[in-house]
Coordinates of C-alpha atoms and ligand atoms in Angstrom, one line a residue:
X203 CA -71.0 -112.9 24.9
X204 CA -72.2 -109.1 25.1
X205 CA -75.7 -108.9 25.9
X206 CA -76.6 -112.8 27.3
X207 CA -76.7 -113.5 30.7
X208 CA -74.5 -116.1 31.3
X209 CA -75.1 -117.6 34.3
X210 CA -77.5 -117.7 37.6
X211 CA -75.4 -118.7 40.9
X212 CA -77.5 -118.4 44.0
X213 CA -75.7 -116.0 45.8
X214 CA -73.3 -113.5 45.0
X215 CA -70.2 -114.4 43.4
X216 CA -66.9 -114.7 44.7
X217 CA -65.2 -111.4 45.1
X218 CA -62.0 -113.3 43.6
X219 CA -58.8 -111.2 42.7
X220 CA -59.6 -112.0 39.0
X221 CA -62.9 -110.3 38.5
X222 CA -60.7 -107.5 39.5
X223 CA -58.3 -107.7 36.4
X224 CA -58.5 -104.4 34.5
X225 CA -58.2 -102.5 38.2
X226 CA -55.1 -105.0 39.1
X227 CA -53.3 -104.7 36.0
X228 CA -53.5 -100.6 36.4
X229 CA -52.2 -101.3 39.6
X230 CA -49.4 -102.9 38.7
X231 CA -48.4 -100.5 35.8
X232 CA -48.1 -97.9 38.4
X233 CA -45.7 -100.2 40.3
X234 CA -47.7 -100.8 43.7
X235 CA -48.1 -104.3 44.5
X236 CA -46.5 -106.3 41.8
X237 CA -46.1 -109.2 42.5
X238 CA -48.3 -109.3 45.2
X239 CA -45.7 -109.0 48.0
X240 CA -47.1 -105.5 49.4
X241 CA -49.3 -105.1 52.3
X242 CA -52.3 -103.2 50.9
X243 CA -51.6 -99.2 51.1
X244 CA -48.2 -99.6 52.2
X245 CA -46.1 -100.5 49.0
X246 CA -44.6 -97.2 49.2
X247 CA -40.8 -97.2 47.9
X248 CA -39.4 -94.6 45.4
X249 CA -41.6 -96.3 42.2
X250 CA -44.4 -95.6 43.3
X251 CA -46.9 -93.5 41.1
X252 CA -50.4 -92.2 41.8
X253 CA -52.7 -93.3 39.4
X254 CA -55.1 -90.4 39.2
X255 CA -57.9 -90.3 41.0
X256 CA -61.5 -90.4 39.3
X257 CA -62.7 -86.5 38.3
X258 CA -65.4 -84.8 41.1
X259 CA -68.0 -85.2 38.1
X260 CA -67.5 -88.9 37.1
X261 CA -69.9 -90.1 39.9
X262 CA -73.4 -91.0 39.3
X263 CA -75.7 -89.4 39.7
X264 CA -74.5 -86.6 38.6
X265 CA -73.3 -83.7 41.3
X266 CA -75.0 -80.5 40.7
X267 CA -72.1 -78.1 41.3
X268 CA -67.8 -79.4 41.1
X269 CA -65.2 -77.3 41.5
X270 CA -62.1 -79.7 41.0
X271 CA -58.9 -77.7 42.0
X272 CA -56.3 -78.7 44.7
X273 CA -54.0 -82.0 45.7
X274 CA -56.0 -84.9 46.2
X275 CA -56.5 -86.8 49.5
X276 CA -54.8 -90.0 50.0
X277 CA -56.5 -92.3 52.7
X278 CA -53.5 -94.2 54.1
X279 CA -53.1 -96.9 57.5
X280 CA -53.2 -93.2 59.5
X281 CA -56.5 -91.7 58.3
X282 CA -59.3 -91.4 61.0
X283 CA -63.0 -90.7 60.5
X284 CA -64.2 -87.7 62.7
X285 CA -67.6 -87.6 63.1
X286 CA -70.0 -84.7 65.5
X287 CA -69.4 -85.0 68.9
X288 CA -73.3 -85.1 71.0
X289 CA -76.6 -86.6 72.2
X290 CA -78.6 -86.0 69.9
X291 CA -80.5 -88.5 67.0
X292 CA -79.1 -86.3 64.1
X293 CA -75.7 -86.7 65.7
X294 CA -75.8 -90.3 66.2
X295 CA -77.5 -90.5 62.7
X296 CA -74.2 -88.8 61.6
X297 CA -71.8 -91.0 63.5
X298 CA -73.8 -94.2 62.0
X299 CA -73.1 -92.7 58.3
X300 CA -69.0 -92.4 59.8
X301 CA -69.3 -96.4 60.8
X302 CA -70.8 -97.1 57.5
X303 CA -68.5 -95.2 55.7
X304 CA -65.3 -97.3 57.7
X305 CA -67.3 -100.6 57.2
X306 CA -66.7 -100.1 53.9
X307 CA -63.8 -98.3 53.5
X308 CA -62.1 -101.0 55.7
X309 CA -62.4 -104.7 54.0
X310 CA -61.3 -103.5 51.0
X311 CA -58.0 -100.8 52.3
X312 CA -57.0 -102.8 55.2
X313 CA -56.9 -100.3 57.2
X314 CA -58.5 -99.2 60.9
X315 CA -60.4 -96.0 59.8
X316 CA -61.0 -95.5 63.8
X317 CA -64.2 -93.4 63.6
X318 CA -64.5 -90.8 66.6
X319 CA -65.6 -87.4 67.4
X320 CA -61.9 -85.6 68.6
X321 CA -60.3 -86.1 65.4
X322 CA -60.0 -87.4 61.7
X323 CA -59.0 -86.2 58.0
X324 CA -61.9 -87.9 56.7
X325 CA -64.6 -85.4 58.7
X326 CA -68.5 -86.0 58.8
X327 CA -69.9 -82.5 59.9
X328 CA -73.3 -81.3 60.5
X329 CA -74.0 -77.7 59.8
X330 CA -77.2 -76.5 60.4
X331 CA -76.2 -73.1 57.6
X332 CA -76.3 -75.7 54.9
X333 CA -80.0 -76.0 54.7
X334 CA -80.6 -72.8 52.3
X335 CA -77.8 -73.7 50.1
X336 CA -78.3 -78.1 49.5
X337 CA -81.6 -78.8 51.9
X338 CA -81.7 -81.9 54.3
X339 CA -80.6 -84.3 51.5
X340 CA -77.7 -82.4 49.9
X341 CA -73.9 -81.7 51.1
X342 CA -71.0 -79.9 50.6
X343 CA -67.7 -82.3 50.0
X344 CA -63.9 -80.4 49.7
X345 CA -60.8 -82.7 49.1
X346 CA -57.8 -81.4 49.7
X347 CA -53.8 -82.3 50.7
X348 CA -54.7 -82.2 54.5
X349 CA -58.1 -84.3 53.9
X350 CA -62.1 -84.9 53.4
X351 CA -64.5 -82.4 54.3
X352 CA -68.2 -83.6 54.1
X353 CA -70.7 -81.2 55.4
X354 CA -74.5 -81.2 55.5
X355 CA -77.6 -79.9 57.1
X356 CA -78.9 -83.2 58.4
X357 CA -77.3 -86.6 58.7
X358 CA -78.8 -87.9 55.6
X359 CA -76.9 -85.2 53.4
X360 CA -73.9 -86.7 55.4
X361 CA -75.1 -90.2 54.1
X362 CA -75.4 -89.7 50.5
X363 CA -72.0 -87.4 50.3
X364 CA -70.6 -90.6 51.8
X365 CA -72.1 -92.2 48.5
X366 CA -70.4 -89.6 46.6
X367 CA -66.6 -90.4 48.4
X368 CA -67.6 -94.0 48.1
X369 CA -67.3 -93.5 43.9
X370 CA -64.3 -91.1 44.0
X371 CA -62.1 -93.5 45.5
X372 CA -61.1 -96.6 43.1
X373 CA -63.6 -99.8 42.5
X374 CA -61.7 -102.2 44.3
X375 CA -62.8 -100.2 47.5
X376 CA -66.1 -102.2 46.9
X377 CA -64.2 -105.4 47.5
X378 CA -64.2 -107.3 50.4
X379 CA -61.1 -108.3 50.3
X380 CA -57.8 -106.4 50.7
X381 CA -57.0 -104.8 47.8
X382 CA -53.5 -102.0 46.8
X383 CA -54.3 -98.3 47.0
X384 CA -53.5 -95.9 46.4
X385 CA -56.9 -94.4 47.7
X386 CA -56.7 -91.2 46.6
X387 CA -59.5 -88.2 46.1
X388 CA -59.1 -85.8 44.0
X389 CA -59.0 -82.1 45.4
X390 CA -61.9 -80.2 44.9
X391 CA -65.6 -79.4 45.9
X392 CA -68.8 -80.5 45.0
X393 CA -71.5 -78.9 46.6
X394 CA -75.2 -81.3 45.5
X395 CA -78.6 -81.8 46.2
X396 CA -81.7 -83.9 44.7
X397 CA -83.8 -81.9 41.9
X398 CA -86.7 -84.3 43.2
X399 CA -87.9 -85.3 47.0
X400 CA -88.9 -88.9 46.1
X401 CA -86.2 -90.8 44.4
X402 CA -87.9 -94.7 44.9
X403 CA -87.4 -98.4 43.6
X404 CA -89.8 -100.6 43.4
X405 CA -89.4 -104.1 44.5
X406 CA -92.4 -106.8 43.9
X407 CA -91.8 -109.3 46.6
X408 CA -95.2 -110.9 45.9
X409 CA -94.8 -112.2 42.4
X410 CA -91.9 -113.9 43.6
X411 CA -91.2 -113.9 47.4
X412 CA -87.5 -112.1 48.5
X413 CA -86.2 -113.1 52.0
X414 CA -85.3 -109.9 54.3
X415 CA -81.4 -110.5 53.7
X416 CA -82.6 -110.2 49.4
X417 CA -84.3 -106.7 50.0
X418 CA -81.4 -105.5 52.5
X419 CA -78.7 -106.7 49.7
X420 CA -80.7 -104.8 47.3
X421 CA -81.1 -102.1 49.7
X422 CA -77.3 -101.7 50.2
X423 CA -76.8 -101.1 46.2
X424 CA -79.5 -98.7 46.1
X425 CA -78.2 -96.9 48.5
X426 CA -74.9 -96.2 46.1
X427 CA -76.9 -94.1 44.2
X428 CA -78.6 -91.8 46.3
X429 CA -82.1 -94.0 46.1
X430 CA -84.2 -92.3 49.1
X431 CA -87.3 -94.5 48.8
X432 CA -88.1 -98.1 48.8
X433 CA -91.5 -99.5 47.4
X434 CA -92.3 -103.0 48.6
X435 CA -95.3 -103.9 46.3
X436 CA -96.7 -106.3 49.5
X437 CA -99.4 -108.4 47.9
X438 CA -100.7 -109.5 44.5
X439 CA -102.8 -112.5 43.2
X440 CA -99.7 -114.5 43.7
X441 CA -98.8 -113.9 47.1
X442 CA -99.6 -111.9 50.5
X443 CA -96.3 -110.8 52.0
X444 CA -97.0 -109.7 55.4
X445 CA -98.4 -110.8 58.5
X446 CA -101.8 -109.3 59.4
X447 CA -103.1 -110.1 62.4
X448 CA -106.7 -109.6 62.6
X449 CA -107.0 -111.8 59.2
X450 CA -103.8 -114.0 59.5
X451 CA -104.8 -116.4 56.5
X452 CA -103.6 -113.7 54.7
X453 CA -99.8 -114.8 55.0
X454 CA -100.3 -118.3 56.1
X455 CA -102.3 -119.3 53.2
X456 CA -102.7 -116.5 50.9
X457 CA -98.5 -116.2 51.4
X458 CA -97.9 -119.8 50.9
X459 CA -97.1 -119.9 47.0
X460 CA -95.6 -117.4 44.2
X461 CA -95.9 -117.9 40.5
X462 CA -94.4 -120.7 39.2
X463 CA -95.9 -123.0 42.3
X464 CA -92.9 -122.7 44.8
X465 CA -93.2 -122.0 48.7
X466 CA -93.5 -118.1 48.7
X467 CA -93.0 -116.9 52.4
X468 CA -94.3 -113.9 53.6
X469 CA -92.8 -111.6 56.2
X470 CA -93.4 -111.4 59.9
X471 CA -93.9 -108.1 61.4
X472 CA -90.7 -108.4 63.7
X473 CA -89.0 -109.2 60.2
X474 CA -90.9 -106.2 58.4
X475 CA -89.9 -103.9 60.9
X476 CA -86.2 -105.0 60.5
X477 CA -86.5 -104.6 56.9
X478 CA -87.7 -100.8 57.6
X479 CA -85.4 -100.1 60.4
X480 CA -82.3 -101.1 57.9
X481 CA -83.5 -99.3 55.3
X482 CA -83.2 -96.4 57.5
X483 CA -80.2 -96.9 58.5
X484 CA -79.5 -96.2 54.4
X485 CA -81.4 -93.1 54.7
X486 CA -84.0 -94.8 52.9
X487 CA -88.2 -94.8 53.7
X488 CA -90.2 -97.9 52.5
X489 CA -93.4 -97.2 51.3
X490 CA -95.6 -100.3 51.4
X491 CA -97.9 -100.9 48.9
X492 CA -101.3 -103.2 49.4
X493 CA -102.7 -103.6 45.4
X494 CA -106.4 -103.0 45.8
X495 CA -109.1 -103.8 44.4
X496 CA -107.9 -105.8 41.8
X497 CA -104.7 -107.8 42.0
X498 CA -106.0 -109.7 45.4
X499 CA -106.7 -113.1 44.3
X500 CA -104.1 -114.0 47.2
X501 CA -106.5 -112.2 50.1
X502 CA -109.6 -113.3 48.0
X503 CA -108.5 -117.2 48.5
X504 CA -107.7 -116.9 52.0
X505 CA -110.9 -115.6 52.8
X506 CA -114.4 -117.2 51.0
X507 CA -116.6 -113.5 52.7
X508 CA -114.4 -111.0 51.0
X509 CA -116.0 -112.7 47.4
X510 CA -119.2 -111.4 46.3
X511 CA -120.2 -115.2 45.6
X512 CA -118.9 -115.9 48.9
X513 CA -116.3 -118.6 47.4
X514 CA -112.6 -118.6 48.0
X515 CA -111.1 -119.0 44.5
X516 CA -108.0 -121.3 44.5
X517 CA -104.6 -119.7 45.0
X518 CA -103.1 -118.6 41.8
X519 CA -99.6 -118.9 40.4
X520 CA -99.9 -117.9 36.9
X521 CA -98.7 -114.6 35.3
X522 CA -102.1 -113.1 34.2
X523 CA -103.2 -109.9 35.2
X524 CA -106.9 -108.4 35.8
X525 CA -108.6 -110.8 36.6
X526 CA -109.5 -110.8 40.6
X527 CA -111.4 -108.0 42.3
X528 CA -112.1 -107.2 45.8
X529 CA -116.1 -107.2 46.5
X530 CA -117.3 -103.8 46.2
X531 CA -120.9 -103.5 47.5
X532 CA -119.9 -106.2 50.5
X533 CA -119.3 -103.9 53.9
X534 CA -116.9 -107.1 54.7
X535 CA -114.9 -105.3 52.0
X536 CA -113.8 -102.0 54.4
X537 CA -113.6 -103.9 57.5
X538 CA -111.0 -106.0 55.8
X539 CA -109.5 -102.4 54.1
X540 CA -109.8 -100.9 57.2
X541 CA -107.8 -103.5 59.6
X542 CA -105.1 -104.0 56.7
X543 CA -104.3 -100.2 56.5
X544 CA -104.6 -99.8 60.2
X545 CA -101.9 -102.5 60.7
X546 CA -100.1 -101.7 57.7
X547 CA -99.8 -97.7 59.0
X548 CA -98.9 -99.3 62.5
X549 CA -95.8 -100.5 60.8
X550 CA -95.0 -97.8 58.9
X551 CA -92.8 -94.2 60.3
X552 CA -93.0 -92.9 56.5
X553 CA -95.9 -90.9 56.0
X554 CA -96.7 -92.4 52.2
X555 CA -98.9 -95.5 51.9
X556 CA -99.3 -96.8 48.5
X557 CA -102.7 -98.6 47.6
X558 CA -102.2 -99.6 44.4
X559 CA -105.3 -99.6 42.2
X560 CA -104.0 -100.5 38.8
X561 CA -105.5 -103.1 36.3
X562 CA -108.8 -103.5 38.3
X563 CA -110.2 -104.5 35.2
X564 CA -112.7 -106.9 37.0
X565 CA -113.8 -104.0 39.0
X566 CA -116.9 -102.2 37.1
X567 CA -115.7 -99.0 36.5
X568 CA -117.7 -96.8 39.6
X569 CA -117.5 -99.6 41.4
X570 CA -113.5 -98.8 41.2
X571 CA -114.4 -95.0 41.7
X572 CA -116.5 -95.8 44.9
X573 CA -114.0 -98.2 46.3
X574 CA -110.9 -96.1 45.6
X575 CA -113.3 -93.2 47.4
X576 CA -113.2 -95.0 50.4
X577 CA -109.9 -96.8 50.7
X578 CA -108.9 -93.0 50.3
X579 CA -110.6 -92.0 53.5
X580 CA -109.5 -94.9 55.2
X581 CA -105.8 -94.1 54.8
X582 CA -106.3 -91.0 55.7
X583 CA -107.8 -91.9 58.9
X584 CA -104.7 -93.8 59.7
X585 CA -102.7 -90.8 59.0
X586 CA -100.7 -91.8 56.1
X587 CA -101.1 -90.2 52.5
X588 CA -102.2 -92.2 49.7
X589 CA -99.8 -93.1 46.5
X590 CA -101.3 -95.5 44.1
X591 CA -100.7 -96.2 40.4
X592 CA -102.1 -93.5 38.1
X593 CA -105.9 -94.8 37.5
X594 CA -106.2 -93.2 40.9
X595 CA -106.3 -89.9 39.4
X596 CA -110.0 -90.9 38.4
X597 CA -111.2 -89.5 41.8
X598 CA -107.5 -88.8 43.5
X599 CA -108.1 -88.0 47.2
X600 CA -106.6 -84.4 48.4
X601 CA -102.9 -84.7 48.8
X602 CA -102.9 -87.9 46.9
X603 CA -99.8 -88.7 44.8
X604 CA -100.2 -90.9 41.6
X605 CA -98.2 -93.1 40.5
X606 CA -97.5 -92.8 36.3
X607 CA -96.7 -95.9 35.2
X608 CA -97.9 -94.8 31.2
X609 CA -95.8 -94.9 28.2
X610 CA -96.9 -91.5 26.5
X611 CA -97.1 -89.2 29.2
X612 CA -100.6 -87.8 27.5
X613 CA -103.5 -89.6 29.2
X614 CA -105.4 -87.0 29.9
X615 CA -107.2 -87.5 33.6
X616 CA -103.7 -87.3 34.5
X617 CA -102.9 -84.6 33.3
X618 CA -105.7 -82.7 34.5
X619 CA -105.0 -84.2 38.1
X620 CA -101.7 -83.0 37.8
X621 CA -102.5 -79.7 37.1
X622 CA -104.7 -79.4 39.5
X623 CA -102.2 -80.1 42.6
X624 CA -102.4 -84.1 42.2
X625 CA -98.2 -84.9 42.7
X626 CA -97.1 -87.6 39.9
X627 CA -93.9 -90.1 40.7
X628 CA -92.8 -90.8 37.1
X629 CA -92.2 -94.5 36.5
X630 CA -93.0 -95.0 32.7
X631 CA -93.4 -98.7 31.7
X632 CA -90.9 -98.2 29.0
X633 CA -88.1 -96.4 30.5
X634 CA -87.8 -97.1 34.1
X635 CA -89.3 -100.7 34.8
X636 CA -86.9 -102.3 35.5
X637 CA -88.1 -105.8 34.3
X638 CA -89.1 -105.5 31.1
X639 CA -86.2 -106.7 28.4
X640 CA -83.1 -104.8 27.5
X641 CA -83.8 -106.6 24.2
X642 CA -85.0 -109.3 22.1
X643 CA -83.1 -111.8 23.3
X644 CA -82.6 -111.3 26.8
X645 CA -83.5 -114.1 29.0
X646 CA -85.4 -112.6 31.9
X647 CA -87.9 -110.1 32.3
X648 CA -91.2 -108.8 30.1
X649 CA -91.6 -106.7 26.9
X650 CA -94.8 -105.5 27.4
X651 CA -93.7 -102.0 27.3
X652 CA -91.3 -102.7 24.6
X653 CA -87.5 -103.3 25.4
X654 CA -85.8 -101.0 27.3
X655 CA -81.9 -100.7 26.4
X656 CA -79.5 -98.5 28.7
X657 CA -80.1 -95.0 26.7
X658 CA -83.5 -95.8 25.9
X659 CA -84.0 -96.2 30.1
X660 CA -81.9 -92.9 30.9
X661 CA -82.6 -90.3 27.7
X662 CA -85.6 -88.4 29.1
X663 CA -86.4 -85.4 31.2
X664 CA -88.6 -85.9 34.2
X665 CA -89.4 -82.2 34.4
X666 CA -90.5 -82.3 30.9
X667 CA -91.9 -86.0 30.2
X668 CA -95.4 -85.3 30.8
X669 CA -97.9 -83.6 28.2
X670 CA -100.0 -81.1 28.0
X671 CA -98.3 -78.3 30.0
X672 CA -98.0 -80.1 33.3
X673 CA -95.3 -78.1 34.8
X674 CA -91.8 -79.5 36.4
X675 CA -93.5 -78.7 40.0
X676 CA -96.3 -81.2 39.7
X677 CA -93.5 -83.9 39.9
X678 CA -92.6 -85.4 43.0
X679 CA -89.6 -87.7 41.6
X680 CA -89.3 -90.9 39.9
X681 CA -89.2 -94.7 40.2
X682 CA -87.8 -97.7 39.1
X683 CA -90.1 -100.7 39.5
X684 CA -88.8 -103.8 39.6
X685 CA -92.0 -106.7 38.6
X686 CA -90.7 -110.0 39.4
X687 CA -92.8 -112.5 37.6
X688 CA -89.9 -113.4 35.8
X689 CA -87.2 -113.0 38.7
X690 CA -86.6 -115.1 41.7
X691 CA -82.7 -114.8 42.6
X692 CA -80.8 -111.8 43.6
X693 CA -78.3 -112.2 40.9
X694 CA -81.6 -111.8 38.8
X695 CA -82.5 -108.4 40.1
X696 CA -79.3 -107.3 39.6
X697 CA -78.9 -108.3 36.1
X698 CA -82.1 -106.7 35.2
X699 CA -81.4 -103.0 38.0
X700 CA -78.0 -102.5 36.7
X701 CA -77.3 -100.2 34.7
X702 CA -81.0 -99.0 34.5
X703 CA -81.4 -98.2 38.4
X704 CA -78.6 -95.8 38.0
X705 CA -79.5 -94.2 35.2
X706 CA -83.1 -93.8 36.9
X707 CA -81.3 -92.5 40.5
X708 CA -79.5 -89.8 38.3
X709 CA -82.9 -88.7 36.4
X710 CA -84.3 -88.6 40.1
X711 CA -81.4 -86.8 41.8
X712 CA -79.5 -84.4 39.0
X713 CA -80.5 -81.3 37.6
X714 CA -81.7 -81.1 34.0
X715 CA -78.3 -79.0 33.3
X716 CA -76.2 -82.1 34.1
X717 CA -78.3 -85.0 32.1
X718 CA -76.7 -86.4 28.7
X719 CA -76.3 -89.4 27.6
X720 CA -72.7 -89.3 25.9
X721 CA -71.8 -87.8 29.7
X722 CA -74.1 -90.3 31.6
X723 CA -72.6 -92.9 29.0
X724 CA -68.9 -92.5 30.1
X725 CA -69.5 -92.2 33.4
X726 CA -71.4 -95.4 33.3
X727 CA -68.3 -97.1 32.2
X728 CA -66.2 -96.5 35.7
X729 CA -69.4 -98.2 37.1
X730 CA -68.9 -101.5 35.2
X731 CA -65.6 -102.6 37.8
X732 CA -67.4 -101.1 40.7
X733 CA -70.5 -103.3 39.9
X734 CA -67.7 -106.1 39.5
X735 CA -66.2 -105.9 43.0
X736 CA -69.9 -105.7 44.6
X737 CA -70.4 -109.1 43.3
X738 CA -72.8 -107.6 40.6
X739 CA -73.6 -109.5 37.4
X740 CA -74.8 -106.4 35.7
X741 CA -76.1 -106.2 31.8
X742 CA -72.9 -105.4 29.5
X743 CA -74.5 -103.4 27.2
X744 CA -73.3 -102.9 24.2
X745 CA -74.2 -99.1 24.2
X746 CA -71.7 -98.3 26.4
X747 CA -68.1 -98.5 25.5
X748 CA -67.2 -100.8 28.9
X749 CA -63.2 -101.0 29.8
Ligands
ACM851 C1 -98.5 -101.8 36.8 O1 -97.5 -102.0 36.1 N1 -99.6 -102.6 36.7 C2 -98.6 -100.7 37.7

């Protein structure tokens, strides 16, 4: 049944023993726990046999520099997590990246994992020398006999070298149920950090709406893979997904369906703020996106003025695109631009705020130019910079980053903005959206771009995708949208992100030296039990030789 999705359950699965076969069964060939009889880690006796632990380079995405040597570490009922001692925000930081790493070291082992700052073999450490050699977002990790080593420059180097133990240590340590070690790392070092500053996934919440535990469970698996951005496309003809005060029809009415006809829902700004602060707390910055001035039929029905006919158009729950536009010569127009962005910038500690302007196809083309013009200035005023999808690059604001959501890589305003200092986040339709089909017949999700199989997703070079001489420093990193016309459950997303949102993280995070895909490809295969014991019902393609 390779390549259909077989079923939709509302939440995630059960976490059962059985999904965890292929890791169980290698258990027991190495003697530990047969039978069941043996309290997780401790089935010691003179059977026992390591299995080996997983290589320093089989985790995705790809470490830029491994130096496996040594004997591994072996977490056991006496490990402790030490973490930096201190008062200070980049030490608590750090200490929150030591609970993390025990909260999910410690369903799954059975152990205590007491995290503190006097002592541990499992060691967080923040070392302000690293900068020069990984930055703020890399880290140093050693393994050896005596233990775990992860050092970094700033707490979220510490995070995403947690990311890195996380996938040396076996999949069933993504259960949530006790599960037999041995948890062994192998002995080495890896010392990594991102090729690109903006590693983001998109997530539409307004085609479909996504409650705030949704996002945060999709946050969580992001996370896994080093993912340092998250992209809430807010609002769209089908929905309005955040409270606005000064024009609070917005969400009330304008939020009050999604395609298809159902309820939609739209997010408070005490729940918005929650969904920021915990994607923090994963080291990750949401960059909200308002779609202007096309894709606004929600706004446009909740407010008759903001029409150049002065009528509200009914709400919409169709799939079409192109076909609303925001009232251009109407002074209403920037009031309402104005107070969104102001509130929307409010809410927001990251300093990108994306604006969309795609598909304004209903807006006369320098009508768009004088809109986009203004919106510009307006963000700008609120402090924030502007992203928005590419056809911004017809009159990009200074410091403006575009959004390339082509299939060629040759349209040539782009280019030309590139080169001259306009920053592009790659997200080409047809290798990083994350909707559109793996293939003909799979059940969910768009073609429009084509279909996008594993390889086809992963086999490019970011630093060398565009045309016409636009250099590897024009890009500021890539994304994987996710468009949810066609996806409403979790289970959904998942099917559709995994594997493509890894093979995207490691395109966004590894240097061009370490791409491949017959590399990527194996190590892809160790992901398949890992997805399993995270309760994800990912897409068993059948290019990769899964165990
Ligand atoms: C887009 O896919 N319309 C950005």
């Amino acid at each position: 049944m390779r390549g259909h999705r077989l079923r939709t359950p509302p939440h995630r699965p059960p976490r059962s023993l059985a999904r965890l076969g292929v890791a169980l069964l290698l258990t027991v060939a190495a003697g530990v726990g047969a039978g069941g009889a043996a309290a997780p880690g401790t089935a010691a006796g003179g059977a026992r046999q390591a299995a080996a632990p997983a290589a320093l380079d089989s985790v995705i995405p790809a470490p830029a520099a491994v130096a496996p040597g040594g004997s591994p570490y072996e977490i056991t009922a006496d490990t402790a997590i030490r973490v930096p001692p201190g008062s200070s925000a980049a030490a608590a930081s750090a200490r929150d990246a030591g609970e993390y790493l025990a909260g999910v070291l410690r369903p799954s082992t059975g152990f205590d994992l007491p995290v503190g700052s006097e002592s541990g073999e499992v060691e967080l450490r923040l070392s302000a020398r690293l900068k020069k050699a990984v930055g703020t977002e890399g880290y140093e990790l050693t393994s050896g006999a005596d233990g775990v080593l992860i050092s970094a420059a700033a707490p979220a180097g510490l995070f995403h070298g947690v990311q890195t133990l996380r996938q040396l240590l076996p999949p069933t340590v993504e259960a949530d149920t006790a599960q037999d070690g041995p948890w062994l790392v192998a002995g080495g070092r890896i010392t990594d950090e991102p090729r690109f500053a903006y590693r983001s996934a998109m997530l539409d919440v307004a085609r479909h709406f996504f409650t705030v535990e949704q996002v945060k469970r999709y946050i969580d698996q992001l996370a896994l893979y080093k993912y340092n951005t998250l992209h809430l496309h807010l609002t769209d003809d089908q929905g309005w997904r955040l409270a606005i005060d000064s024009w609070p029809n917005l969400a009330e009415y304008g939020g009050s369906t999604q395609v298809g006809g159902g309820p939609g829902g739209y997010y408070t700004k005490d729940q918005y703020r929650e969904l920021v602060a915990y994607a923090a707390s994963r080291h990750m910055t949401v960059v909200p996106e308002v779609d202007m001035p096309g894709h606004t039929n929600s706004a446009l029905a909740s407010y008759a003025e903001l029409n150049c006919d002065g009528v509200a158009p009914p709400l919409y729950t169709g799939t079409s695109v192109g076909f609303s536009s925001l009232c251009v010569p109407k002074e209403v127009t920037y009031d309402f631009v104005d107070d969104v962005v102001r509130e929307l910038a409010e809410l927001t500690p990251g300093r990108y705020l994306h604006i969309g302007g795609d598909e304004a196809h209903s807006t006369p083309h320098d009508e768009y130019v004088a809109f986009m013009e203004r919106a510009q200035k307006i963000v700008a005023k609120y402090g924030k910079t502007v992203v928005g999808w590419h056809q911004i690059t017809a009159n990009p604001a200074e410091g403006a980053v575009a959004q390339y959501w082509g299939t060629t890589g040759g349209e040539q305003e782009v280019i030309d903005a590139a080169k001259a200092g306009t920053p592009l986040v790659l997200s080409p339709a047809n290798r990083t959206y994350l909707d559109m089909k793996y293939h003909a017949q799979t059940p969910l999700g768009l073609s429009w771009a084509g279909y996008v199989e594993v390889r086809q997703s992963y086999d490019w070079d970011p630093g060398t995708y565009m045309r016409g001489g636009v250099p590897e420093s024009a890009v500021l990193g890539v994304e994987a949208p996710m468009w949810s016309e066609t996806l409403s459950t979790n289970d959904q997303i998942e099917f559709m992100a995994f594997p493509r949102a890894a093979g995207a993280a490691e395109l966004g995070w590894s240097p061009a030296a370490k791409l491949g895909w017959d590399g990527y490809r194996d190590r892809l295969v160790a992901q398949g039990p890992r997805w399993e014991a995270m309760g994800i019902d990912f897409y068993r393609s059948a290019q990769v030789p899964w165990e």
